[in-house]
């Protein structure tokens, strides 16, 4: 009959095709998913997580907005001046001269005289390259620029001290009985600590500024002066070492085959080394001697050129930074603790703090004030 069908051998009634099944005969359905909980408000006023599909901004570091004219490499770990062409010339001259020496001279000298010759030369070469790279890649002691709030506060102090007339942009401090002037930097908006100066090439105030050296591609200041001095001193020894043994190589070869017969490819490269060493040895040794004099008297190149402590300025003028002993001055310059960097170039930029060209790099107003007071009160 219509409307009935057999189910497993028994008769059961079937419903019309369009009638809904009773609830007990409906297939089981999965429960509807609950809506996700609302994200909790982040502490500290931070922004909520970005919506799906929204591209999150990568946090920037302070070296990326550094106001000075510097180049940074390896995510801010390496800091150099913007003009680095002469630095690469320095590398080429050292690598070329040493490469020719180890390739064409050392095999003959090691077999004829002593195998210690290439070993000593290798140690000197590694030390020279290490000191060069350390002096070139380090922060020389850059002072942070004042933030807009710090600069405005300093301007109010200057105006209040000047009264009706424009106040002078200098301050005087007493260091070991000698009056020292602190000059105001209109670029960095700070009173520079004693012995600091503004480098016009890097556009930074550098603590204990010595000079800007294009040969190392960086300023030379408080944090890398010892590496610069050890570089030029060891380079002097290396140049004299190569020059002396290259001459020895030429003499020994000439005794064996005659001078004209010794002018082969090997000796041609050796003659090139003699020429390079001869024209560079005078300037390198002279520069090493000059900086040895500066270290022994605890002066900087900047102070010596300006004659800051010369008796021509007055009979009572003297260097307040000298310890009065050559050995103590040398130890203070070469063996003292290395101060930390003040610019925090790898620090992250806060999202709620706009970074401008005149803003400080990781320093607050009291930090800058403490730096100045430390330099004034702790010159010795």
Tab-separated table of C-alpha atoms in Angstrom:
chain	number	residue	atom	x	y	z
A	1	UNK	CA	0.000	0.000	0.000
A	2	UNK	CA	0.989	3.572	-0.599
A	3	UNK	CA	2.352	5.443	2.325
A	4	UNK	CA	3.901	2.297	3.941
A	5	UNK	CA	7.252	0.548	3.562
A	6	UNK	CA	9.055	-2.459	5.073
A	7	UNK	CA	11.873	-1.786	7.552
A	8	UNK	CA	13.872	-4.868	8.474
A	9	UNK	CA	11.001	-7.195	7.821
A	10	UNK	CA	8.436	-5.194	9.860
A	11	UNK	CA	5.830	-2.839	8.613
A	12	UNK	CA	6.249	0.787	9.638
A	13	UNK	CA	4.484	3.883	8.558
A	14	UNK	CA	6.387	6.388	6.513
A	15	UNK	CA	5.618	10.072	6.533
A	16	UNK	CA	5.024	12.238	3.541
A	17	UNK	CA	8.204	13.344	1.838
A	18	UNK	CA	8.032	16.972	2.971
A	19	UNK	CA	7.016	16.441	6.576
A	20	UNK	CA	9.801	17.188	9.097
A	21	UNK	CA	11.227	14.407	11.184
A	22	UNK	CA	10.389	14.347	14.851
A	23	UNK	CA	13.085	15.681	17.177
A	24	UNK	CA	14.033	12.183	18.372
A	25	UNK	CA	14.776	11.080	14.792
A	26	UNK	CA	16.908	14.134	13.780
A	27	UNK	CA	20.617	13.436	13.220
A	28	UNK	CA	22.927	14.812	15.880
A	29	UNK	CA	24.332	18.238	15.008
A	30	UNK	CA	27.470	19.844	16.486
A	31	UNK	CA	26.793	22.673	18.933
A	32	UNK	CA	27.285	26.183	17.650
A	33	UNK	CA	30.729	27.558	18.599
A	34	UNK	CA	30.809	30.158	21.330
A	35	UNK	CA	32.021	33.627	20.320
A	36	UNK	CA	35.671	34.288	21.298
A	37	UNK	CA	36.152	36.262	24.501
A	38	UNK	CA	36.911	39.940	24.121
A	39	UNK	CA	40.612	40.713	24.537
A	40	UNK	CA	41.555	42.154	27.868
A	41	UNK	CA	42.631	45.766	27.912
A	42	UNK	CA	46.430	45.883	27.980
A	43	UNK	CA	48.089	47.506	30.933
A	44	UNK	CA	49.927	50.764	30.651
A	45	UNK	CA	47.830	52.255	27.868
A	46	UNK	CA	49.383	50.083	25.153
A	47	UNK	CA	47.594	49.598	21.872
A	48	UNK	CA	45.405	46.458	21.525
A	49	UNK	CA	46.545	43.671	19.223
A	50	UNK	CA	46.113	44.428	15.562
A	51	UNK	CA	43.203	42.935	13.637
A	52	UNK	CA	43.757	39.956	11.340
A	53	UNK	CA	45.201	41.093	8.056
A	54	UNK	CA	46.583	44.303	9.568
A	55	UNK	CA	50.348	44.583	9.082
A	56	UNK	CA	52.103	45.264	12.372
A	57	UNK	CA	54.939	47.795	12.343
A	58	UNK	CA	58.389	46.525	13.240
A	59	UNK	CA	59.814	48.463	16.210
A	60	UNK	CA	62.614	50.799	15.180
A	61	UNK	CA	65.873	51.297	16.984
A	62	UNK	CA	67.440	54.608	17.913
A	63	UNK	CA	70.345	54.313	15.506
A	64	UNK	CA	67.836	54.466	12.646
A	65	UNK	CA	66.844	58.026	13.617
A	66	UNK	CA	70.251	59.110	14.954
A	67	UNK	CA	70.653	62.846	14.219
A	68	UNK	CA	74.424	62.791	13.629
A	69	UNK	CA	76.136	62.156	10.304
A	70	UNK	CA	77.187	58.561	10.936
A	71	UNK	CA	76.798	55.180	9.301
A	72	UNK	CA	75.628	52.147	11.258
A	73	UNK	CA	76.068	48.479	10.400
A	74	UNK	CA	75.069	45.150	11.970
A	75	UNK	CA	71.882	46.565	13.509
A	76	UNK	CA	73.706	49.461	15.142
A	77	UNK	CA	76.592	47.496	16.613
A	78	UNK	CA	79.116	49.165	14.280
A	79	UNK	CA	79.313	52.959	14.185
A	80	UNK	CA	81.480	54.870	11.711
A	81	UNK	CA	81.703	58.287	10.098
A	82	UNK	CA	79.885	58.896	6.854
A	83	UNK	CA	83.139	59.450	4.902
A	84	UNK	CA	84.847	56.051	4.924
A	85	UNK	CA	86.784	56.111	1.636
A	86	UNK	CA	90.156	56.755	3.286
A	87	UNK	CA	89.478	53.986	5.794
A	88	UNK	CA	89.168	51.464	2.957
A	89	UNK	CA	92.432	52.826	1.517
A	90	UNK	CA	94.063	52.094	4.886
A	91	UNK	CA	92.761	48.538	4.772
A	92	UNK	CA	94.011	48.021	1.195
A	93	UNK	CA	97.515	49.320	1.983
A	94	UNK	CA	97.884	47.131	5.079
A	95	UNK	CA	96.444	44.000	3.483
A	96	UNK	CA	98.413	44.466	0.234
A	97	UNK	CA	101.759	45.073	1.921
A	98	UNK	CA	101.358	42.240	4.419
A	99	UNK	CA	100.003	39.887	1.750
A	100	UNK	CA	103.051	40.458	-0.467
A	101	UNK	CA	105.370	40.035	2.523
A	102	UNK	CA	103.862	36.724	3.656
A	103	UNK	CA	103.633	35.403	0.102
A	104	UNK	CA	106.988	36.320	-1.437
A	105	UNK	CA	109.373	37.061	1.456
A	106	UNK	CA	108.422	34.866	4.403
A	107	UNK	CA	109.032	31.465	2.691
A	108	UNK	CA	112.607	32.438	1.809
A	109	UNK	CA	113.297	34.107	5.179
A	110	UNK	CA	111.823	31.183	7.152
A	111	UNK	CA	113.999	28.631	5.338
A	112	UNK	CA	117.126	30.772	5.291
A	113	UNK	CA	117.053	32.592	8.637
A	114	UNK	CA	114.356	31.464	11.097
A	115	UNK	CA	110.727	30.275	11.048
A	116	UNK	CA	110.028	32.756	13.845
A	117	UNK	CA	109.992	35.624	11.318
A	118	UNK	CA	106.566	34.843	9.790
A	119	UNK	CA	105.210	33.975	13.233
A	120	UNK	CA	106.168	37.359	14.692
A	121	UNK	CA	104.890	39.090	11.577
A	122	UNK	CA	101.563	37.267	11.860
A	123	UNK	CA	101.104	38.278	15.498
A	124	UNK	CA	101.830	41.928	14.668
A	125	UNK	CA	99.444	41.834	11.706
A	126	UNK	CA	96.564	40.391	13.758
A	127	UNK	CA	97.115	42.949	16.526
A	128	UNK	CA	97.196	45.848	14.045
A	129	UNK	CA	93.970	44.744	12.353
A	130	UNK	CA	92.233	44.204	15.686
A	131	UNK	CA	93.109	47.680	16.974
A	132	UNK	CA	92.170	49.305	13.655
A	133	UNK	CA	88.741	47.690	13.554
A	134	UNK	CA	88.100	48.419	17.231
A	135	UNK	CA	88.981	52.110	16.790
A	136	UNK	CA	86.942	52.372	13.584
A	137	UNK	CA	83.795	50.533	14.688
A	138	UNK	CA	83.425	51.933	18.231
A	139	UNK	CA	81.401	54.818	19.570
A	140	UNK	CA	84.136	57.426	20.229
A	141	UNK	CA	82.186	58.952	23.118
A	142	UNK	CA	79.298	60.794	21.476
A	143	UNK	CA	77.280	62.910	23.891
A	144	UNK	CA	73.467	62.706	23.617
A	145	UNK	CA	71.675	65.757	22.309
A	146	UNK	CA	69.196	67.540	24.544
A	147	UNK	CA	65.522	66.772	24.085
A	148	UNK	CA	63.164	69.698	23.319
A	149	UNK	CA	62.107	69.859	26.988
A	150	UNK	CA	65.725	69.823	28.173
A	151	UNK	CA	66.716	72.513	25.674
A	152	UNK	CA	63.781	74.733	26.689
A	153	UNK	CA	64.629	74.311	30.380
A	154	UNK	CA	68.264	75.211	29.704
A	155	UNK	CA	67.200	78.291	27.744
A	156	UNK	CA	65.081	79.422	30.693
A	157	UNK	CA	68.062	79.009	33.001
A	158	UNK	CA	70.273	81.050	30.674
A	159	UNK	CA	67.679	83.807	30.319
A	160	UNK	CA	67.130	83.946	34.081
A	161	UNK	CA	70.877	84.230	34.703
A	162	UNK	CA	71.304	86.979	32.100
A	163	UNK	CA	68.575	89.312	33.354
A	164	UNK	CA	67.915	92.192	30.964
A	165	UNK	CA	71.053	91.574	28.892
A	166	UNK	CA	71.711	88.439	26.787
A	167	UNK	CA	73.482	85.896	28.951
A	168	UNK	CA	76.865	84.562	27.810
A	169	UNK	CA	76.795	81.056	26.399
A	170	UNK	CA	79.677	79.890	28.566
A	171	UNK	CA	80.116	78.637	32.079
A	172	UNK	CA	83.226	78.486	34.197
A	173	UNK	CA	84.259	75.645	36.465
A	174	UNK	CA	87.333	75.142	38.616
A	175	UNK	CA	89.358	71.966	38.005
A	176	UNK	CA	92.428	71.433	40.206
A	177	UNK	CA	92.837	75.167	40.653
A	178	UNK	CA	92.531	75.964	36.934
A	179	UNK	CA	89.517	77.806	35.491
A	180	UNK	CA	87.996	75.902	32.572
A	181	UNK	CA	85.211	77.246	30.340
A	182	UNK	CA	82.252	75.102	29.319
A	183	UNK	CA	80.983	76.199	25.908
A	184	UNK	CA	77.392	75.934	24.753
A	185	UNK	CA	76.753	73.832	21.633
A	186	UNK	CA	73.991	75.341	19.491
A	187	UNK	CA	73.575	72.058	17.584
A	188	UNK	CA	73.307	69.650	20.520
A	189	UNK	CA	71.717	72.239	22.868
A	190	UNK	CA	74.000	71.368	25.775
A	191	UNK	CA	76.900	72.856	27.669
A	192	UNK	CA	79.777	70.630	26.634
A	193	UNK	CA	81.715	68.920	29.439
A	194	UNK	CA	85.407	69.755	29.846
A	195	UNK	CA	87.619	68.560	26.955
A	196	UNK	CA	84.578	67.814	24.760
A	197	UNK	CA	84.212	69.371	21.315
A	198	UNK	CA	81.790	69.275	18.398
A	199	UNK	CA	83.018	67.415	15.310
A	200	UNK	CA	81.886	69.249	12.185
A	201	UNK	CA	82.230	66.132	9.989
A	202	UNK	CA	80.173	63.773	12.177
A	203	UNK	CA	77.978	66.561	13.628
A	204	UNK	CA	78.314	65.206	17.168
A	205	UNK	CA	79.734	66.443	20.439
A	206	UNK	CA	82.435	63.954	21.455
A	207	UNK	CA	83.693	63.487	24.992
A	208	UNK	CA	87.442	64.122	25.381
A	209	UNK	CA	87.610	64.886	21.667
A	210	UNK	CA	91.073	64.325	20.198
A	211	UNK	CA	90.550	64.689	16.430
A	212	UNK	CA	88.629	63.271	13.498
A	213	UNK	CA	90.811	60.682	11.756
A	214	UNK	CA	89.847	59.826	8.154
A	215	UNK	CA	92.372	56.956	8.146
A	216	UNK	CA	90.280	55.036	10.679
A	217	UNK	CA	86.977	56.457	9.415
A	218	UNK	CA	85.836	57.737	12.812
A	219	UNK	CA	86.295	60.395	15.444
A	220	UNK	CA	88.906	59.705	18.098
A	221	UNK	CA	87.614	60.395	21.575
A	222	UNK	CA	87.413	59.068	25.086
A	223	UNK	CA	86.050	55.606	24.229
A	224	UNK	CA	88.394	54.669	21.348
A	225	UNK	CA	91.555	56.731	21.870
A	226	UNK	CA	93.504	53.846	23.418
A	227	UNK	CA	92.672	51.602	20.447
A	228	UNK	CA	93.729	54.332	18.022
A	229	UNK	CA	97.047	54.804	19.828
A	230	UNK	CA	97.745	51.070	20.006
A	231	UNK	CA	96.883	50.824	16.304
A	232	UNK	CA	99.406	53.442	15.152
A	233	UNK	CA	102.034	52.180	17.622
A	234	UNK	CA	101.741	48.557	16.493
A	235	UNK	CA	101.557	49.649	12.853
A	236	UNK	CA	104.875	51.436	13.352
A	237	UNK	CA	106.472	48.227	14.625
A	238	UNK	CA	104.925	46.219	11.787
A	239	UNK	CA	106.132	48.678	9.140
A	240	UNK	CA	109.671	48.707	10.540
A	241	UNK	CA	109.584	44.898	10.820
A	242	UNK	CA	108.522	44.411	7.184
A	243	UNK	CA	110.898	47.084	5.876
A	244	UNK	CA	113.895	45.574	7.677
A	245	UNK	CA	113.291	41.983	6.550
A	246	UNK	CA	112.429	42.987	2.989
A	247	UNK	CA	115.813	44.716	2.752
A	248	UNK	CA	117.381	41.583	4.250
A	249	UNK	CA	115.654	39.451	1.617
A	250	UNK	CA	116.973	41.628	-1.217
A	251	UNK	CA	120.536	41.518	0.169
A	252	UNK	CA	120.526	37.737	0.607
A	253	UNK	CA	119.102	37.162	-2.880
A	254	UNK	CA	121.624	39.543	-4.406
A	255	UNK	CA	124.500	37.682	-2.760
A	256	UNK	CA	123.295	34.421	-4.296
A	257	UNK	CA	122.367	35.446	-7.847
A	258	UNK	CA	123.525	39.042	-8.179
A	259	UNK	CA	121.281	42.067	-7.992
A	260	UNK	CA	120.192	42.031	-11.633
A	261	UNK	CA	119.583	38.302	-11.546
A	262	UNK	CA	117.534	38.684	-8.386
A	263	UNK	CA	115.034	41.053	-10.052
A	264	UNK	CA	112.560	38.313	-10.837
A	265	UNK	CA	108.834	38.365	-10.132
A	266	UNK	CA	109.492	37.648	-6.476
A	267	UNK	CA	111.958	40.485	-6.070
A	268	UNK	CA	109.762	42.874	-8.060
A	269	UNK	CA	107.018	42.470	-5.469
A	270	UNK	CA	109.629	42.863	-2.742
A	271	UNK	CA	110.779	46.161	-4.240
A	272	UNK	CA	107.141	47.324	-4.221
A	273	UNK	CA	106.984	46.595	-0.504
A	274	UNK	CA	110.149	48.626	0.064
A	275	UNK	CA	108.638	51.619	-1.706
A	276	UNK	CA	105.359	51.462	0.247
A	277	UNK	CA	107.109	51.021	3.589
A	278	UNK	CA	109.682	53.735	2.876
A	279	UNK	CA	107.099	56.428	2.154
A	280	UNK	CA	104.764	55.448	4.994
A	281	UNK	CA	107.226	54.714	7.781
A	282	UNK	CA	108.076	58.366	8.425
A	283	UNK	CA	104.505	59.539	8.878
A	284	UNK	CA	103.461	56.511	10.939
A	285	UNK	CA	106.455	56.615	13.282
A	286	UNK	CA	106.172	60.397	13.583
A	287	UNK	CA	102.477	60.170	14.441
A	288	UNK	CA	103.192	57.498	17.048
A	289	UNK	CA	105.830	59.679	18.644
A	290	UNK	CA	103.493	62.691	18.726
A	291	UNK	CA	100.707	60.775	20.447
A	292	UNK	CA	103.183	59.235	22.874
A	293	UNK	CA	104.077	62.792	23.880
A	294	UNK	CA	100.368	63.664	24.241
A	295	UNK	CA	99.678	60.614	26.417
A	296	UNK	CA	102.691	61.253	28.629
A	297	UNK	CA	101.467	64.806	29.296
A	298	UNK	CA	97.735	63.907	29.355
A	299	UNK	CA	96.757	66.217	26.514
A	300	UNK	CA	94.624	65.849	23.409
A	301	UNK	CA	95.462	66.817	19.856
A	302	UNK	CA	92.734	69.451	19.999
A	303	UNK	CA	94.234	71.014	23.141
A	304	UNK	CA	97.776	70.905	21.768
A	305	UNK	CA	96.819	72.591	18.470
A	306	UNK	CA	94.867	75.329	20.260
A	307	UNK	CA	97.607	75.746	22.854
A	308	UNK	CA	95.061	75.471	25.661
A	309	UNK	CA	97.677	74.835	28.352
A	310	UNK	CA	100.572	76.765	26.813
A	311	UNK	CA	102.442	79.190	29.035
A	312	UNK	CA	102.085	81.772	26.241
A	313	UNK	CA	98.553	82.360	27.506
A	314	UNK	CA	99.895	83.245	30.911
A	315	UNK	CA	102.474	82.247	33.446
A	316	UNK	CA	99.842	80.674	35.658
A	317	UNK	CA	98.361	78.582	32.838
A	318	UNK	CA	98.930	74.837	33.272
A	319	UNK	CA	97.295	71.524	32.387
A	320	UNK	CA	94.879	70.623	35.210
A	321	UNK	CA	94.406	67.076	33.895
A	322	UNK	CA	98.042	65.994	34.190
A	323	UNK	CA	98.926	63.813	37.142
A	324	UNK	CA	102.463	65.189	37.171
A	325	UNK	CA	103.959	61.797	36.369
A	326	UNK	CA	104.552	60.297	32.930
A	327	UNK	CA	103.825	56.723	34.010
A	328	UNK	CA	100.579	57.712	35.771
A	329	UNK	CA	99.418	59.689	32.738
A	330	UNK	CA	100.082	56.725	30.454
A	331	UNK	CA	98.254	54.325	32.766
A	332	UNK	CA	95.276	56.677	33.000
A	333	UNK	CA	94.996	56.882	29.208
A	334	UNK	CA	95.650	53.225	28.355
A	335	UNK	CA	94.669	51.158	31.402
A	336	UNK	CA	91.729	52.977	32.950
A	337	UNK	CA	88.179	51.591	32.806
A	338	UNK	CA	86.388	52.069	29.501
A	339	UNK	CA	83.258	54.210	30.007
A	340	UNK	CA	79.951	52.928	28.612
A	341	UNK	CA	78.316	54.411	25.536
A	342	UNK	CA	75.846	57.194	26.339
A	343	UNK	CA	73.702	57.182	23.201
A	344	UNK	CA	72.003	53.742	23.545
A	345	UNK	CA	72.008	53.356	19.764
A	346	UNK	CA	70.401	49.874	19.833
A	347	UNK	CA	67.588	50.839	22.178
A	348	UNK	CA	64.006	50.592	20.928
A	349	UNK	CA	62.005	53.732	20.180
A	350	UNK	CA	58.941	54.080	22.386
A	351	UNK	CA	55.774	54.143	20.278
A	352	UNK	CA	54.194	56.932	22.325
A	353	UNK	CA	57.296	59.143	22.194
A	354	UNK	CA	57.953	60.941	18.916
A	355	UNK	CA	61.593	60.950	17.902
A	356	UNK	CA	62.925	64.172	16.424
A	357	UNK	CA	66.317	65.278	15.280
A	358	UNK	CA	66.875	67.305	18.432
A	359	UNK	CA	65.728	64.611	20.840
A	360	UNK	CA	68.109	62.873	23.159
A	361	UNK	CA	69.020	59.268	22.518
A	362	UNK	CA	68.166	57.381	25.672
A	363	UNK	CA	69.106	60.050	28.203
A	364	UNK	CA	67.013	62.158	30.534
A	365	UNK	CA	67.689	65.643	31.794
A	366	UNK	CA	69.053	64.480	35.139
A	367	UNK	CA	71.328	61.994	33.341
A	368	UNK	CA	72.859	64.794	31.284
A	369	UNK	CA	73.202	66.957	34.375
A	370	UNK	CA	74.911	64.126	36.254
A	371	UNK	CA	77.271	63.614	33.319
A	372	UNK	CA	78.298	67.257	33.404
A	373	UNK	CA	78.770	67.338	37.153
A	374	UNK	CA	80.736	64.067	37.011
A	375	UNK	CA	83.057	65.435	34.353
A	376	UNK	CA	83.516	68.693	36.235
A	377	UNK	CA	83.991	67.201	39.674
A	378	UNK	CA	85.829	64.034	38.608
A	379	UNK	CA	88.399	65.346	36.172
A	380	UNK	CA	91.092	63.588	38.153
